[in-house]
């Protein structure tokens, strides 16, 4: 009787292991799709500030400004966030000695809105309580996710259409997707007018409170292009 080990060796010699199947008519390629989307969210950063020699009078003035601005910013059209609030003494040095010369209080608010006209009105109406440090425009999370879904579908459809075209060109009736990778999602600025708006708002601080808020709505928020690339392998 042959030993088990010898039997295994003889069988391996008589029936060699099957070779790995060869993949024929395999094509790798990529397709992309993109969409230009107007920015739908405006953000403004405000600073409320009071300063003077007497701590109590500074606090009183600051509190009035703070509460007044806070009331105006409590609007269903706004998403308002208090970023910081600080109070501290001010000093000067005289003959090597530090001398307290006054007191300062300030707070910073971030206000976000999809209603540009409403936020522009807040900027104009709140000049006596707060000044704008900067403004910016962006794409909301909901809008971005919606666009990414739409662009992804478009890129996949382009991939499928190209795969069918390649299959027919190579003399095949159909194809099979072997691998599909939803790759890089890109986002870039198409147009930008943010600096114009920021300059307008900063120069608005010394203006009269009766400034026409409608004039601030002329600048465009710009737009972004969101793109996605699909990489894949198909077999004819």
PDB file of N, CA and C in Angstrom, residues 27 36 38 64 86 95 104 109 114 121 123 126 167 170 199 219 227:
ATOM      1  N   UNK A  27     -11.224  46.152 -19.933  1.00  0.00           N
ATOM      2  CA  UNK A  27     -10.891  47.553 -20.214  1.00  0.00           C
ATOM      3  C   UNK A  27     -11.030  48.366 -18.931  1.00  0.00           C
ATOM      4  N   UNK A  36     -21.818  73.354 -11.724  1.00  0.00           N
ATOM      5  CA  UNK A  36     -21.572  74.660 -11.127  1.00  0.00           C
ATOM      6  C   UNK A  36     -22.779  75.048 -10.280  1.00  0.00           C
ATOM      7  N   UNK A  38     -24.393  77.901  -7.440  1.00  0.00           N
ATOM      8  CA  UNK A  38     -24.276  79.190  -6.743  1.00  0.00           C
ATOM      9  C   UNK A  38     -24.215  78.978  -5.231  1.00  0.00           C
ATOM     10  N   UNK A  64     -25.613  97.192  26.991  1.00  0.00           N
ATOM     11  CA  UNK A  64     -26.673  97.753  26.155  1.00  0.00           C
ATOM     12  C   UNK A  64     -26.483  97.365  24.693  1.00  0.00           C
ATOM     13  N   UNK A  86     -15.239  88.776  26.216  1.00  0.00           N
ATOM     14  CA  UNK A  86     -14.088  89.037  27.074  1.00  0.00           C
ATOM     15  C   UNK A  86     -14.161  90.432  27.683  1.00  0.00           C
ATOM     16  N   UNK A  95       7.556 105.398  32.816  1.00  0.00           N
ATOM     17  CA  UNK A  95       8.774 105.313  33.636  1.00  0.00           C
ATOM     18  C   UNK A  95       8.992 103.904  34.179  1.00  0.00           C
ATOM     19  N   UNK A 104     -11.889  97.468  28.857  1.00  0.00           N
ATOM     20  CA  UNK A 104     -12.456  97.125  27.543  1.00  0.00           C
ATOM     21  C   UNK A 104     -13.245  95.828  27.648  1.00  0.00           C
ATOM     22  N   UNK A 109     -19.756  87.638  17.433  1.00  0.00           N
ATOM     23  CA  UNK A 109     -20.886  86.828  16.989  1.00  0.00           C
ATOM     24  C   UNK A 109     -20.648  86.352  15.556  1.00  0.00           C
ATOM     25  N   UNK A 114     -29.314  81.998   4.852  1.00  0.00           N
ATOM     26  CA  UNK A 114     -29.540  81.796   3.425  1.00  0.00           C
ATOM     27  C   UNK A 114     -30.337  82.962   2.837  1.00  0.00           C
ATOM     28  N   UNK A 121     -29.668  93.566   5.846  1.00  0.00           N
ATOM     29  CA  UNK A 121     -30.399  94.535   6.662  1.00  0.00           C
ATOM     30  C   UNK A 121     -29.867  94.565   8.092  1.00  0.00           C
ATOM     31  N   UNK A 123     -26.828  93.954   9.019  1.00  0.00           N
ATOM     32  CA  UNK A 123     -25.546  94.669   8.966  1.00  0.00           C
ATOM     33  C   UNK A 123     -25.769  96.176   8.990  1.00  0.00           C
ATOM     34  N   UNK A 126     -27.539  97.316  12.516  1.00  0.00           N
ATOM     35  CA  UNK A 126     -26.817  97.080  13.769  1.00  0.00           C
ATOM     36  C   UNK A 126     -25.515  97.852  13.861  1.00  0.00           C
ATOM     37  N   UNK A 167     -17.849  48.507 -25.802  1.00  0.00           N
ATOM     38  CA  UNK A 167     -18.200  47.113 -26.075  1.00  0.00           C
ATOM     39  C   UNK A 167     -18.643  46.937 -27.518  1.00  0.00           C
ATOM     40  N   UNK A 170     -15.783  47.236 -29.963  1.00  0.00           N
ATOM     41  CA  UNK A 170     -14.917  46.054 -29.961  1.00  0.00           C
ATOM     42  C   UNK A 170     -15.633  44.794 -30.429  1.00  0.00           C
ATOM     43  N   UNK A 199     -15.222  94.515   1.583  1.00  0.00           N
ATOM     44  CA  UNK A 199     -14.761  95.890   1.553  1.00  0.00           C
ATOM     45  C   UNK A 199     -15.910  96.855   1.807  1.00  0.00           C
ATOM     46  N   UNK A 219     -23.792  92.688  -4.986  1.00  0.00           N
ATOM     47  CA  UNK A 219     -22.650  91.810  -5.200  1.00  0.00           C
ATOM     48  C   UNK A 219     -23.088  90.352  -5.249  1.00  0.00           C
ATOM     49  N   UNK A 227     -17.216  68.326  -8.635  1.00  0.00           N
ATOM     50  CA  UNK A 227     -16.987  67.283  -9.640  1.00  0.00           C
ATOM     51  C   UNK A 227     -16.642  65.967  -8.953  1.00  0.00           C
TER      52      UNK A 227
END
